[in-house]
Amino acid sequence: MSKTNLHSNRPLSPHLQIYKPIPTMVMSIVHRITGCALYFGTLLVAWWLIAAATSQQQFDIVSMVYGSWIGLLVLLGYTWALIHHMIGGIRHLIWDTGRGLEKDTTTKMAWASLIASVLLTILVWVAVFALA
């Protein structure tokens, strides 16, 4: 057999359909997605700050948008993305020290970061609505 026939059926590079999703891989992907989401969310924070500095009318418009059900859903997602990305960053910081790199530990840390981010997001929103 020629060398070209042997390699012709193989993909040029591995892709997501070849790999079985494992928690550390999924959390790595989610960490990148939340990083991108934080960029969009920061634009929303900037819009809020600019409206607050501009006029009462502009601030009322932003408050109306953020107070709608879809605005609250976006803010909930932004809160979760912020917390999840922060916890993922802490996880990477721990790995940078050379600790927690064993396979079972990384899997536990991936699940823990997901659970902690959801619980902390709920805690933040309960606290905000309790103070309001």
Short mmCIF file of C-alpha atoms in Angstrom, two decimals:
data_model
loop_
_atom_site.label_atom_id
_atom_site.label_comp_id
_atom_site.label_asym_id
_atom_site.label_seq_id
_atom_site.Cartn_x
_atom_site.Cartn_y
_atom_site.Cartn_z
CA MET A 1 0.00 0.00 0.00
CA SER A 2 1.19 3.44 -0.75
CA LYS A 3 1.59 5.96 2.00
CA THR A 4 -1.15 8.22 0.59
CA ASN A 5 -3.80 5.46 0.71
CA LEU A 6 -2.92 4.61 4.30
CA HIS A 7 -3.45 8.17 5.51
CA SER A 8 -6.27 9.21 3.19
CA ASN A 9 -9.08 8.06 5.53
CA ARG A 10 -7.67 9.77 8.60
CA PRO A 11 -8.65 13.30 9.59
CA LEU A 12 -5.96 15.91 9.22
CA SER A 13 -6.26 16.87 12.87
CA PRO A 14 -8.39 15.66 15.78
CA HIS A 15 -11.71 17.41 16.31
CA LEU A 16 -14.46 17.42 18.92
CA GLN A 17 -16.31 14.46 17.41
CA ILE A 18 -13.33 12.20 18.09
CA TYR A 19 -12.86 13.09 21.75
CA LYS A 20 -15.21 11.92 24.48
CA PRO A 21 -16.16 15.03 26.48
CA ILE A 22 -14.64 14.91 29.96
CA PRO A 23 -15.34 17.45 32.71
CA THR A 24 -11.96 19.18 32.45
CA MET A 25 -12.32 19.59 28.69
CA VAL A 26 -15.86 20.94 29.00
CA MET A 27 -14.83 23.37 31.76
CA SER A 28 -11.94 24.59 29.61
CA ILE A 29 -14.34 25.32 26.78
CA VAL A 30 -16.85 26.96 29.13
CA HIS A 31 -14.06 29.07 30.66
CA ARG A 32 -13.27 30.46 27.21
CA ILE A 33 -16.94 31.05 26.43
CA THR A 34 -17.48 32.88 29.72
CA GLY A 35 -14.44 35.03 28.95
CA CYS A 36 -16.09 36.10 25.70
CA ALA A 37 -19.43 36.64 27.47
CA LEU A 38 -17.71 38.89 30.00
CA TYR A 39 -16.63 41.17 27.17
CA PHE A 40 -20.27 41.61 26.13
CA GLY A 41 -21.36 41.99 29.76
CA THR A 42 -18.76 44.65 30.39
CA LEU A 43 -20.26 46.65 27.53
CA LEU A 44 -23.59 46.44 29.37
CA VAL A 45 -21.95 47.70 32.57
CA ALA A 46 -20.39 50.55 30.59
CA TRP A 47 -23.81 51.41 29.10
CA TRP A 48 -25.26 51.53 32.62
CA LEU A 49 -22.44 53.76 33.89
CA ILE A 50 -22.67 56.12 30.90
CA ALA A 51 -26.45 56.36 31.34
CA ALA A 52 -26.00 57.13 35.03
CA ALA A 53 -23.54 59.90 34.20
CA THR A 54 -25.65 61.32 31.36
CA SER A 55 -29.21 62.01 32.51
CA GLN A 56 -32.10 60.64 34.50
CA GLN A 57 -33.98 59.84 31.28
CA GLN A 58 -31.11 57.74 29.91
CA PHE A 59 -30.73 55.97 33.25
CA ASP A 60 -34.46 55.20 33.32
CA ILE A 61 -34.21 53.63 29.85
CA VAL A 62 -31.33 51.39 30.92
CA SER A 63 -33.12 50.50 34.15
CA MET A 64 -36.23 49.58 32.18
CA VAL A 65 -34.21 47.33 29.85
CA TYR A 66 -32.31 45.66 32.70
CA GLY A 67 -35.49 45.34 34.78
CA SER A 68 -37.37 43.42 32.08
CA TRP A 69 -37.46 39.64 32.26
CA ILE A 70 -34.99 39.30 29.40
CA GLY A 71 -32.72 41.93 30.96
CA LEU A 72 -32.76 40.06 34.26
CA LEU A 73 -31.99 36.82 32.44
CA VAL A 74 -29.01 38.46 30.72
CA LEU A 75 -27.82 39.87 34.07
CA LEU A 76 -28.20 36.43 35.66
CA GLY A 77 -26.10 34.93 32.87
CA TYR A 78 -23.51 37.71 33.26
CA THR A 79 -23.34 37.09 37.01
CA TRP A 80 -22.83 33.36 36.48
CA ALA A 81 -20.22 33.95 33.76
CA LEU A 82 -18.31 36.35 36.02
CA ILE A 83 -18.32 33.99 38.98
CA HIS A 84 -17.59 30.89 36.89
CA HIS A 85 -14.72 32.59 35.09
CA MET A 86 -13.28 33.78 38.40
CA ILE A 87 -13.44 30.27 39.88
CA GLY A 88 -11.89 28.85 36.71
CA GLY A 89 -9.10 31.39 37.05
CA ILE A 90 -8.51 30.31 40.65
CA ARG A 91 -8.41 26.69 39.48
CA HIS A 92 -5.79 27.59 36.88
CA LEU A 93 -3.84 29.54 39.49
CA ILE A 94 -3.74 26.42 41.68
CA TRP A 95 -2.52 24.40 38.71
CA ASP A 96 0.19 26.99 38.06
CA THR A 97 1.65 26.13 41.46
CA GLY A 98 1.96 22.49 40.36
CA ARG A 99 -0.80 21.25 42.65
CA GLY A 100 -3.97 19.38 41.75
CA LEU A 101 -2.75 18.07 38.40
CA GLU A 102 -3.70 14.44 39.02
CA LYS A 103 -6.47 13.19 36.74
CA ASP A 104 -9.00 12.49 39.50
CA THR A 105 -8.23 15.83 41.19
CA THR A 106 -8.71 17.83 37.99
CA THR A 107 -12.05 16.12 37.41
CA LYS A 108 -13.18 16.89 40.96
CA MET A 109 -12.05 20.49 40.58
CA ALA A 110 -13.98 20.81 37.30
CA TRP A 111 -17.20 19.60 38.93
CA ALA A 112 -16.55 21.72 42.01
CA SER A 113 -16.07 24.86 39.91
CA LEU A 114 -19.38 24.28 38.14
CA ILE A 115 -21.29 23.57 41.36
CA ALA A 116 -19.64 26.46 43.22
CA SER A 117 -20.37 28.93 40.42
CA VAL A 118 -24.06 27.99 40.34
CA LEU A 119 -24.39 28.13 44.14
CA LEU A 120 -22.54 31.45 44.41
CA THR A 121 -24.65 32.95 41.62
CA ILE A 122 -27.82 31.92 43.46
CA LEU A 123 -26.40 33.33 46.69
CA VAL A 124 -25.56 36.67 45.04
CA TRP A 125 -29.03 36.99 43.50
CA VAL A 126 -30.79 36.05 46.73
CA ALA A 127 -28.70 38.65 48.58
CA VAL A 128 -29.46 41.33 45.96
CA PHE A 129 -33.21 40.72 46.05
CA ALA A 130 -33.18 40.49 49.86
CA LEU A 131 -31.55 43.93 50.06
CA ALA A 132 -33.83 45.48 47.43
#
